[in-house]
Amino acid sequence: MSADVVEQIRQVLRDHARLPVDVDGVDDHADLFQAGMSSHASVNVMLALEDSFDVEFPDSMLKRSAFESIAAIASALTELGAVAA
Amino acid sequence: MRVGIDLVSVEQVRRAIADHGDHYLSRVFTPRELAETQSEPHRLAARFAAKEATIKALGATDEGLGWSSIGVAGDAAGRPGLELTGAAAELAQRRGIASLSVSLTHTGDHAAAVVLAGARS
């Protein structure tokens, strides 16, 4: 994961995940749902990621595990070809 | 019998509409839901809760179901029911789910739904 991609994901989380904790203090592999992200907030995150990275998540990727951590999101974006592996 | 429950903040739905507009509405809700709710945030929040409660009742949090494949649809008497299409319908079939029942509620701030999934006997 490049630092730029991680920072871009963190910015989406700051704006849309509505976490009760500071996103800067969340480890790349920490569970975002455990950190307080609701299922509805994950929809906002998904839509904001689509806008930010100019991709569209297919329904088959709309699963909890794809959005459960910053690392998982980076992996999903890599799978979609939005960021370099 | 399996059960699922979910609670949604109406304010989060209101903000999602403000932030993402049709991108949000068309991605998450069925055309019938949008028509029946007139896109009112508290009513959409209840329907989102029903989708999540259904996913939980189906044991499908990691199955990759689109939210719009699960829809709330009122019957002639105005009672809410669930309509599954696409991947959600196929999963319910595979899991042997014969019936789904939903109950919705909301206050000004929150909406909730409970879904019961009954297996074929």
JSON list of C-alpha atoms in Angstrom, two decimals:
[
{"chain": "A", "resi": 1, "resn": "MET", "atom": "CA", "xyz": [0.00, 0.00, 0.00]},
{"chain": "A", "resi": 2, "resn": "SER", "atom": "CA", "xyz": [1.39, 3.36, -0.95]},
{"chain": "A", "resi": 3, "resn": "ALA", "atom": "CA", "xyz": [1.31, 6.13, 1.64]},
{"chain": "A", "resi": 4, "resn": "ASP", "atom": "CA", "xyz": [-0.68, 8.32, -0.74]},
{"chain": "A", "resi": 5, "resn": "VAL", "atom": "CA", "xyz": [-3.40, 5.69, -1.16]},
{"chain": "A", "resi": 6, "resn": "VAL", "atom": "CA", "xyz": [-3.62, 5.13, 2.58]},
{"chain": "A", "resi": 7, "resn": "GLU", "atom": "CA", "xyz": [-3.91, 8.87, 3.19]},
{"chain": "A", "resi": 8, "resn": "GLN", "atom": "CA", "xyz": [-6.62, 9.17, 0.51]},
{"chain": "A", "resi": 9, "resn": "ILE", "atom": "CA", "xyz": [-8.55, 6.34, 2.19]},
{"chain": "A", "resi": 10, "resn": "ARG", "atom": "CA", "xyz": [-8.07, 7.97, 5.61]},
{"chain": "A", "resi": 11, "resn": "GLN", "atom": "CA", "xyz": [-9.46, 11.24, 4.24]},
{"chain": "A", "resi": 12, "resn": "VAL", "atom": "CA", "xyz": [-12.59, 9.44, 3.01]},
{"chain": "A", "resi": 13, "resn": "LEU", "atom": "CA", "xyz": [-12.94, 7.84, 6.44]},
{"chain": "A", "resi": 14, "resn": "ARG", "atom": "CA", "xyz": [-12.52, 11.23, 8.18]},
{"chain": "A", "resi": 15, "resn": "ASP", "atom": "CA", "xyz": [-15.28, 12.69, 6.01]},
{"chain": "A", "resi": 16, "resn": "HIS", "atom": "CA", "xyz": [-17.72, 9.77, 5.91]},
{"chain": "A", "resi": 17, "resn": "ALA", "atom": "CA", "xyz": [-17.09, 6.96, 8.41]},
{"chain": "A", "resi": 18, "resn": "ARG", "atom": "CA", "xyz": [-18.32, 8.93, 11.45]},
{"chain": "A", "resi": 19, "resn": "LEU", "atom": "CA", "xyz": [-15.98, 7.08, 13.74]},
{"chain": "A", "resi": 20, "resn": "PRO", "atom": "CA", "xyz": [-16.13, 8.03, 17.40]},
{"chain": "A", "resi": 21, "resn": "VAL", "atom": "CA", "xyz": [-12.32, 7.93, 17.43]},
{"chain": "A", "resi": 22, "resn": "ASP", "atom": "CA", "xyz": [-9.64, 9.90, 15.55]},
{"chain": "A", "resi": 23, "resn": "VAL", "atom": "CA", "xyz": [-9.00, 8.24, 12.20]},
{"chain": "A", "resi": 24, "resn": "ASP", "atom": "CA", "xyz": [-5.30, 9.13, 12.51]},
{"chain": "A", "resi": 25, "resn": "GLY", "atom": "CA", "xyz": [-5.09, 6.84, 15.53]},
{"chain": "A", "resi": 26, "resn": "VAL", "atom": "CA", "xyz": [-6.63, 3.85, 13.73]},
{"chain": "A", "resi": 27, "resn": "ASP", "atom": "CA", "xyz": [-4.16, 1.20, 12.61]},
{"chain": "A", "resi": 28, "resn": "ASP", "atom": "CA", "xyz": [-4.27, 0.17, 8.95]},
{"chain": "A", "resi": 29, "resn": "HIS", "atom": "CA", "xyz": [-5.38, -3.31, 10.00]},
{"chain": "A", "resi": 30, "resn": "ALA", "atom": "CA", "xyz": [-7.79, -2.32, 12.80]},
{"chain": "A", "resi": 31, "resn": "ASP", "atom": "CA", "xyz": [-11.44, -3.36, 12.40]},
{"chain": "A", "resi": 32, "resn": "LEU", "atom": "CA", "xyz": [-13.39, -0.23, 11.45]},
{"chain": "A", "resi": 33, "resn": "PHE", "atom": "CA", "xyz": [-16.73, -1.75, 12.52]},
{"chain": "A", "resi": 34, "resn": "GLN", "atom": "CA", "xyz": [-15.27, -2.54, 15.93]},
{"chain": "A", "resi": 35, "resn": "ALA", "atom": "CA", "xyz": [-14.02, 1.05, 16.00]},
{"chain": "A", "resi": 36, "resn": "GLY", "atom": "CA", "xyz": [-17.62, 2.25, 15.67]},
{"chain": "A", "resi": 37, "resn": "MET", "atom": "CA", "xyz": [-18.41, 2.45, 11.94]},
{"chain": "A", "resi": 38, "resn": "SER", "atom": "CA", "xyz": [-22.08, 1.58, 11.38]},
{"chain": "A", "resi": 39, "resn": "SER", "atom": "CA", "xyz": [-23.30, -0.44, 8.43]},
{"chain": "A", "resi": 40, "resn": "HIS", "atom": "CA", "xyz": [-24.94, 2.69, 7.03]},
{"chain": "A", "resi": 41, "resn": "ALA", "atom": "CA", "xyz": [-21.74, 4.69, 7.42]},
{"chain": "A", "resi": 42, "resn": "SER", "atom": "CA", "xyz": [-19.97, 1.98, 5.43]},
{"chain": "A", "resi": 43, "resn": "VAL", "atom": "CA", "xyz": [-22.33, 2.78, 2.54]},
{"chain": "A", "resi": 44, "resn": "ASN", "atom": "CA", "xyz": [-21.26, 6.41, 2.71]},
{"chain": "A", "resi": 45, "resn": "VAL", "atom": "CA", "xyz": [-17.64, 5.30, 2.75]},
{"chain": "A", "resi": 46, "resn": "MET", "atom": "CA", "xyz": [-18.19, 3.05, -0.26]},
{"chain": "A", "resi": 47, "resn": "LEU", "atom": "CA", "xyz": [-19.86, 5.84, -2.27]},
{"chain": "A", "resi": 48, "resn": "ALA", "atom": "CA", "xyz": [-17.14, 8.32, -1.30]},
{"chain": "A", "resi": 49, "resn": "LEU", "atom": "CA", "xyz": [-14.43, 5.84, -2.28]},
{"chain": "A", "resi": 50, "resn": "GLU", "atom": "CA", "xyz": [-16.12, 5.46, -5.67]},
{"chain": "A", "resi": 51, "resn": "ASP", "atom": "CA", "xyz": [-16.02, 9.24, -6.13]},
{"chain": "A", "resi": 52, "resn": "SER", "atom": "CA", "xyz": [-12.50, 9.66, -4.80]},
{"chain": "A", "resi": 53, "resn": "PHE", "atom": "CA", "xyz": [-10.91, 6.80, -6.75]},
{"chain": "A", "resi": 54, "resn": "ASP", "atom": "CA", "xyz": [-13.22, 6.93, -9.79]},
{"chain": "A", "resi": 55, "resn": "VAL", "atom": "CA", "xyz": [-14.27, 3.29, -9.53]},
{"chain": "A", "resi": 56, "resn": "GLU", "atom": "CA", "xyz": [-17.49, 1.35, -9.04]},
{"chain": "A", "resi": 57, "resn": "PHE", "atom": "CA", "xyz": [-17.73, -1.50, -6.58]},
{"chain": "A", "resi": 58, "resn": "PRO", "atom": "CA", "xyz": [-19.69, -4.41, -8.09]},
{"chain": "A", "resi": 59, "resn": "ASP", "atom": "CA", "xyz": [-22.37, -5.90, -5.85]},
{"chain": "A", "resi": 60, "resn": "SER", "atom": "CA", "xyz": [-20.19, -8.97, -5.33]},
{"chain": "A", "resi": 61, "resn": "MET", "atom": "CA", "xyz": [-17.70, -6.78, -3.45]},
{"chain": "A", "resi": 62, "resn": "LEU", "atom": "CA", "xyz": [-20.30, -5.12, -1.23]},
{"chain": "A", "resi": 63, "resn": "LYS", "atom": "CA", "xyz": [-19.49, -7.26, 1.75]},
{"chain": "A", "resi": 64, "resn": "ARG", "atom": "CA", "xyz": [-18.44, -6.41, 5.26]},
{"chain": "A", "resi": 65, "resn": "SER", "atom": "CA", "xyz": [-14.92, -7.78, 4.85]},
{"chain": "A", "resi": 66, "resn": "ALA", "atom": "CA", "xyz": [-14.14, -5.43, 1.93]},
{"chain": "A", "resi": 67, "resn": "PHE", "atom": "CA", "xyz": [-14.58, -2.37, 4.17]},
{"chain": "A", "resi": 68, "resn": "GLU", "atom": "CA", "xyz": [-13.53, -3.68, 7.55]},
{"chain": "A", "resi": 69, "resn": "SER", "atom": "CA", "xyz": [-10.10, -2.03, 7.63]},
{"chain": "A", "resi": 70, "resn": "ILE", "atom": "CA", "xyz": [-7.97, 0.46, 5.75]},
{"chain": "A", "resi": 71, "resn": "ALA", "atom": "CA", "xyz": [-5.86, -2.43, 4.48]},
{"chain": "A", "resi": 72, "resn": "ALA", "atom": "CA", "xyz": [-8.97, -4.28, 3.29]},
{"chain": "A", "resi": 73, "resn": "ILE", "atom": "CA", "xyz": [-10.20, -1.18, 1.45]},
{"chain": "A", "resi": 74, "resn": "ALA", "atom": "CA", "xyz": [-6.78, -0.75, -0.19]},
{"chain": "A", "resi": 75, "resn": "SER", "atom": "CA", "xyz": [-6.89, -4.39, -1.24]},
{"chain": "A", "resi": 76, "resn": "ALA", "atom": "CA", "xyz": [-10.38, -3.96, -2.73]},
{"chain": "A", "resi": 77, "resn": "LEU", "atom": "CA", "xyz": [-9.26, -0.87, -4.63]},
{"chain": "A", "resi": 78, "resn": "THR", "atom": "CA", "xyz": [-6.25, -2.79, -5.93]},
{"chain": "A", "resi": 79, "resn": "GLU", "atom": "CA", "xyz": [-8.55, -5.61, -7.06]},
{"chain": "A", "resi": 80, "resn": "LEU", "atom": "CA", "xyz": [-10.61, -3.04, -8.97]},
{"chain": "A", "resi": 81, "resn": "GLY", "atom": "CA", "xyz": [-7.48, -1.68, -10.61]},
{"chain": "A", "resi": 82, "resn": "ALA", "atom": "CA", "xyz": [-7.97, 1.73, -9.00]},
{"chain": "A", "resi": 83, "resn": "VAL", "atom": "CA", "xyz": [-4.55, 1.70, -7.35]},
{"chain": "A", "resi": 84, "resn": "ALA", "atom": "CA", "xyz": [-1.30, -0.06, -8.14]},
{"chain": "A", "resi": 85, "resn": "ALA", "atom": "CA", "xyz": [-0.67, -3.37, -6.43]},
{"chain": "B", "resi": 1, "resn": "MET", "atom": "CA", "xyz": [-35.99, -19.74, 12.35]},
{"chain": "B", "resi": 2, "resn": "ARG", "atom": "CA", "xyz": [-33.30, -17.06, 12.24]},
{"chain": "B", "resi": 3, "resn": "VAL", "atom": "CA", "xyz": [-33.58, -13.43, 13.29]},
{"chain": "B", "resi": 4, "resn": "GLY", "atom": "CA", "xyz": [-31.83, -10.22, 12.26]},
{"chain": "B", "resi": 5, "resn": "ILE", "atom": "CA", "xyz": [-32.07, -6.71, 13.68]},
{"chain": "B", "resi": 6, "resn": "ASP", "atom": "CA", "xyz": [-30.62, -3.33, 12.73]},
{"chain": "B", "resi": 7, "resn": "LEU", "atom": "CA", "xyz": [-30.77, 0.25, 13.95]},
{"chain": "B", "resi": 8, "resn": "VAL", "atom": "CA", "xyz": [-30.10, 3.25, 11.69]},
{"chain": "B", "resi": 9, "resn": "SER", "atom": "CA", "xyz": [-29.63, 6.94, 12.41]},
{"chain": "B", "resi": 10, "resn": "VAL", "atom": "CA", "xyz": [-32.10, 9.01, 10.39]},
{"chain": "B", "resi": 11, "resn": "GLU", "atom": "CA", "xyz": [-29.58, 11.84, 10.35]},
{"chain": "B", "resi": 12, "resn": "GLN", "atom": "CA", "xyz": [-27.04, 9.60, 8.60]},
{"chain": "B", "resi": 13, "resn": "VAL", "atom": "CA", "xyz": [-29.57, 8.88, 5.87]},
{"chain": "B", "resi": 14, "resn": "ARG", "atom": "CA", "xyz": [-30.35, 12.57, 5.55]},
{"chain": "B", "resi": 15, "resn": "ARG", "atom": "CA", "xyz": [-26.65, 13.35, 5.20]},
{"chain": "B", "resi": 16, "resn": "ALA", "atom": "CA", "xyz": [-26.11, 10.54, 2.70]},
{"chain": "B", "resi": 17, "resn": "ILE", "atom": "CA", "xyz": [-28.83, 12.02, 0.50]},
{"chain": "B", "resi": 18, "resn": "ALA", "atom": "CA", "xyz": [-27.24, 15.48, 0.84]},
{"chain": "B", "resi": 19, "resn": "ASP", "atom": "CA", "xyz": [-23.72, 14.17, 0.15]},
{"chain": "B", "resi": 20, "resn": "HIS", "atom": "CA", "xyz": [-24.41, 11.58, -2.56]},
{"chain": "B", "resi": 21, "resn": "GLY", "atom": "CA", "xyz": [-27.92, 12.25, -3.91]},
{"chain": "B", "resi": 22, "resn": "ASP", "atom": "CA", "xyz": [-29.03, 9.83, -6.63]},
{"chain": "B", "resi": 23, "resn": "HIS", "atom": "CA", "xyz": [-25.74, 7.91, -6.39]},
{"chain": "B", "resi": 24, "resn": "TYR", "atom": "CA", "xyz": [-26.85, 6.85, -2.90]},
{"chain": "B", "resi": 25, "resn": "LEU", "atom": "CA", "xyz": [-30.57, 6.49, -3.56]},
{"chain": "B", "resi": 26, "resn": "SER", "atom": "CA", "xyz": [-30.30, 4.38, -6.71]},
{"chain": "B", "resi": 27, "resn": "ARG", "atom": "CA", "xyz": [-27.51, 2.20, -5.32]},
{"chain": "B", "resi": 28, "resn": "VAL", "atom": "CA", "xyz": [-29.23, 1.29, -2.08]},
{"chain": "B", "resi": 29, "resn": "PHE", "atom": "CA", "xyz": [-32.98, 1.39, -2.64]},
{"chain": "B", "resi": 30, "resn": "THR", "atom": "CA", "xyz": [-35.34, -0.17, -5.14]},
{"chain": "B", "resi": 31, "resn": "PRO", "atom": "CA", "xyz": [-37.46, 2.05, -7.42]},
{"chain": "B", "resi": 32, "resn": "ARG", "atom": "CA", "xyz": [-40.52, 0.84, -5.49]},
{"chain": "B", "resi": 33, "resn": "GLU", "atom": "CA", "xyz": [-38.98, 1.84, -2.15]},
{"chain": "B", "resi": 34, "resn": "LEU", "atom": "CA", "xyz": [-38.14, 5.29, -3.50]},
{"chain": "B", "resi": 35, "resn": "ALA", "atom": "CA", "xyz": [-41.68, 5.68, -4.80]},
{"chain": "B", "resi": 36, "resn": "GLU", "atom": "CA", "xyz": [-43.41, 4.38, -1.65]},
{"chain": "B", "resi": 37, "resn": "THR", "atom": "CA", "xyz": [-41.30, 6.48, 0.72]},
{"chain": "B", "resi": 38, "resn": "GLN", "atom": "CA", "xyz": [-41.12, 9.57, -1.49]},
{"chain": "B", "resi": 39, "resn": "SER", "atom": "CA", "xyz": [-37.45, 9.46, -0.43]},
{"chain": "B", "resi": 40, "resn": "GLU", "atom": "CA", "xyz": [-38.29, 10.67, 3.10]},
{"chain": "B", "resi": 41, "resn": "PRO", "atom": "CA", "xyz": [-35.21, 10.05, 5.27]},
{"chain": "B", "resi": 42, "resn": "HIS", "atom": "CA", "xyz": [-36.96, 8.42, 8.23]},
{"chain": "B", "resi": 43, "resn": "ARG", "atom": "CA", "xyz": [-38.78, 5.99, 5.96]},
{"chain": "B", "resi": 44, "resn": "LEU", "atom": "CA", "xyz": [-35.64, 5.19, 3.97]},
{"chain": "B", "resi": 45, "resn": "ALA", "atom": "CA", "xyz": [-33.76, 4.65, 7.24]},
{"chain": "B", "resi": 46, "resn": "ALA", "atom": "CA", "xyz": [-36.32, 2.01, 8.24]},
{"chain": "B", "resi": 47, "resn": "ARG", "atom": "CA", "xyz": [-35.87, 0.31, 4.88]},
{"chain": "B", "resi": 48, "resn": "PHE", "atom": "CA", "xyz": [-32.11, 0.35, 5.16]},
{"chain": "B", "resi": 49, "resn": "ALA", "atom": "CA", "xyz": [-32.45, -1.23, 8.60]},
{"chain": "B", "resi": 50, "resn": "ALA", "atom": "CA", "xyz": [-34.66, -3.91, 7.02]},
{"chain": "B", "resi": 51, "resn": "LYS", "atom": "CA", "xyz": [-31.99, -4.67, 4.41]},
{"chain": "B", "resi": 52, "resn": "GLU", "atom": "CA", "xyz": [-29.29, -5.05, 7.04]},
{"chain": "B", "resi": 53, "resn": "ALA", "atom": "CA", "xyz": [-31.60, -7.09, 9.29]},
{"chain": "B", "resi": 54, "resn": "THR", "atom": "CA", "xyz": [-32.33, -9.37, 6.33]},
{"chain": "B", "resi": 55, "resn": "ILE", "atom": "CA", "xyz": [-28.62, -9.82, 5.62]},
{"chain": "B", "resi": 56, "resn": "LYS", "atom": "CA", "xyz": [-28.12, -10.77, 9.26]},
{"chain": "B", "resi": 57, "resn": "ALA", "atom": "CA", "xyz": [-31.09, -13.15, 9.26]},
{"chain": "B", "resi": 58, "resn": "LEU", "atom": "CA", "xyz": [-29.72, -14.83, 6.13]},
{"chain": "B", "resi": 59, "resn": "GLY", "atom": "CA", "xyz": [-26.26, -15.04, 7.72]},
{"chain": "B", "resi": 60, "resn": "ALA", "atom": "CA", "xyz": [-24.97, -13.17, 4.68]},
{"chain": "B", "resi": 61, "resn": "THR", "atom": "CA", "xyz": [-22.78, -10.35, 5.98]},
{"chain": "B", "resi": 62, "resn": "ASP", "atom": "CA", "xyz": [-19.94, -11.53, 3.75]},
{"chain": "B", "resi": 63, "resn": "GLU", "atom": "CA", "xyz": [-21.88, -12.72, 0.72]},
{"chain": "B", "resi": 64, "resn": "GLY", "atom": "CA", "xyz": [-21.63, -9.58, -1.40]},
{"chain": "B", "resi": 65, "resn": "LEU", "atom": "CA", "xyz": [-25.33, -8.84, -1.81]},
{"chain": "B", "resi": 66, "resn": "GLY", "atom": "CA", "xyz": [-26.28, -5.49, -3.26]},
{"chain": "B", "resi": 67, "resn": "TRP", "atom": "CA", "xyz": [-28.61, -3.56, -0.98]},
{"chain": "B", "resi": 68, "resn": "SER", "atom": "CA", "xyz": [-31.03, -3.06, -3.83]},
{"chain": "B", "resi": 69, "resn": "SER", "atom": "CA", "xyz": [-31.49, -6.84, -4.13]},
{"chain": "B", "resi": 70, "resn": "ILE", "atom": "CA", "xyz": [-33.43, -6.65, -0.86]},
{"chain": "B", "resi": 71, "resn": "GLY", "atom": "CA", "xyz": [-36.50, -4.44, -0.94]},
{"chain": "B", "resi": 72, "resn": "VAL", "atom": "CA", "xyz": [-39.35, -3.57, 1.39]},
{"chain": "B", "resi": 73, "resn": "ALA", "atom": "CA", "xyz": [-42.69, -3.61, -0.35]},
{"chain": "B", "resi": 74, "resn": "GLY", "atom": "CA", "xyz": [-46.04, -2.96, 1.25]},
{"chain": "B", "resi": 75, "resn": "ASP", "atom": "CA", "xyz": [-48.97, -5.26, 0.55]},
{"chain": "B", "resi": 76, "resn": "ALA", "atom": "CA", "xyz": [-52.48, -4.13, -0.29]},
{"chain": "B", "resi": 77, "resn": "ALA", "atom": "CA", "xyz": [-53.21, -3.60, 3.41]},
{"chain": "B", "resi": 78, "resn": "GLY", "atom": "CA", "xyz": [-50.07, -1.51, 3.83]},
{"chain": "B", "resi": 79, "resn": "ARG", "atom": "CA", "xyz": [-48.20, -4.19, 5.79]},
{"chain": "B", "resi": 80, "resn": "PRO", "atom": "CA", "xyz": [-44.50, -4.28, 4.95]},
{"chain": "B", "resi": 81, "resn": "GLY", "atom": "CA", "xyz": [-43.03, -7.36, 3.34]},
{"chain": "B", "resi": 82, "resn": "LEU", "atom": "CA", "xyz": [-39.69, -8.22, 1.78]},
{"chain": "B", "resi": 83, "resn": "GLU", "atom": "CA", "xyz": [-38.90, -8.79, -1.89]},
{"chain": "B", "resi": 84, "resn": "LEU", "atom": "CA", "xyz": [-35.61, -10.44, -2.76]},
{"chain": "B", "resi": 85, "resn": "THR", "atom": "CA", "xyz": [-34.13, -10.37, -6.24]},
{"chain": "B", "resi": 86, "resn": "GLY", "atom": "CA", "xyz": [-30.84, -11.39, -7.83]},
{"chain": "B", "resi": 87, "resn": "ALA", "atom": "CA", "xyz": [-28.07, -12.54, -5.50]},
{"chain": "B", "resi": 88, "resn": "ALA", "atom": "CA", "xyz": [-30.21, -12.18, -2.37]},
{"chain": "B", "resi": 89, "resn": "ALA", "atom": "CA", "xyz": [-32.99, -14.35, -3.81]},
{"chain": "B", "resi": 90, "resn": "GLU", "atom": "CA", "xyz": [-30.47, -16.97, -4.93]},
{"chain": "B", "resi": 91, "resn": "LEU", "atom": "CA", "xyz": [-28.85, -17.03, -1.50]},
{"chain": "B", "resi": 92, "resn": "ALA", "atom": "CA", "xyz": [-32.18, -17.39, 0.29]},
{"chain": "B", "resi": 93, "resn": "GLN", "atom": "CA", "xyz": [-32.99, -20.29, -2.01]},
{"chain": "B", "resi": 94, "resn": "ARG", "atom": "CA", "xyz": [-29.65, -21.96, -1.30]},
{"chain": "B", "resi": 95, "resn": "ARG", "atom": "CA", "xyz": [-30.09, -21.48, 2.43]},
{"chain": "B", "resi": 96, "resn": "GLY", "atom": "CA", "xyz": [-33.57, -23.04, 2.31]},
{"chain": "B", "resi": 97, "resn": "ILE", "atom": "CA", "xyz": [-35.40, -19.91, 3.44]},
{"chain": "B", "resi": 98, "resn": "ALA", "atom": "CA", "xyz": [-39.11, -20.32, 2.80]},
{"chain": "B", "resi": 99, "resn": "SER", "atom": "CA", "xyz": [-40.46, -17.18, 4.44]},
{"chain": "B", "resi": 100, "resn": "LEU", "atom": "CA", "xyz": [-39.32, -13.76, 5.56]},
{"chain": "B", "resi": 101, "resn": "SER", "atom": "CA", "xyz": [-41.20, -11.44, 7.89]},
{"chain": "B", "resi": 102, "resn": "VAL", "atom": "CA", "xyz": [-40.24, -7.86, 8.68]},
{"chain": "B", "resi": 103, "resn": "SER", "atom": "CA", "xyz": [-41.31, -5.29, 11.23]},
{"chain": "B", "resi": 104, "resn": "LEU", "atom": "CA", "xyz": [-40.24, -1.63, 10.99]},
{"chain": "B", "resi": 105, "resn": "THR", "atom": "CA", "xyz": [-40.28, 1.22, 13.49]},
{"chain": "B", "resi": 106, "resn": "HIS", "atom": "CA", "xyz": [-38.88, 4.72, 13.72]},
{"chain": "B", "resi": 107, "resn": "THR", "atom": "CA", "xyz": [-38.68, 7.80, 15.87]},
{"chain": "B", "resi": 108, "resn": "GLY", "atom": "CA", "xyz": [-37.53, 11.18, 14.66]},
{"chain": "B", "resi": 109, "resn": "ASP", "atom": "CA", "xyz": [-33.93, 10.18, 15.23]},
{"chain": "B", "resi": 110, "resn": "HIS", "atom": "CA", "xyz": [-33.68, 6.45, 14.60]},
{"chain": "B", "resi": 111, "resn": "ALA", "atom": "CA", "xyz": [-35.27, 3.66, 12.61]},
{"chain": "B", "resi": 112, "resn": "ALA", "atom": "CA", "xyz": [-35.08, -0.06, 13.30]},
{"chain": "B", "resi": 113, "resn": "ALA", "atom": "CA", "xyz": [-36.17, -3.30, 11.71]},
{"chain": "B", "resi": 114, "resn": "VAL", "atom": "CA", "xyz": [-36.45, -6.91, 12.78]},
{"chain": "B", "resi": 115, "resn": "VAL", "atom": "CA", "xyz": [-36.52, -9.73, 10.22]},
{"chain": "B", "resi": 116, "resn": "LEU", "atom": "CA", "xyz": [-37.47, -13.34, 10.83]},
{"chain": "B", "resi": 117, "resn": "ALA", "atom": "CA", "xyz": [-36.32, -15.94, 8.31]},
{"chain": "B", "resi": 118, "resn": "GLY", "atom": "CA", "xyz": [-38.09, -19.27, 8.36]},
{"chain": "B", "resi": 119, "resn": "ALA", "atom": "CA", "xyz": [-36.50, -22.36, 6.87]},
{"chain": "B", "resi": 120, "resn": "ARG", "atom": "CA", "xyz": [-38.35, -24.91, 4.74]},
{"chain": "B", "resi": 121, "resn": "SER", "atom": "CA", "xyz": [-39.59, -27.72, 6.96]}
]
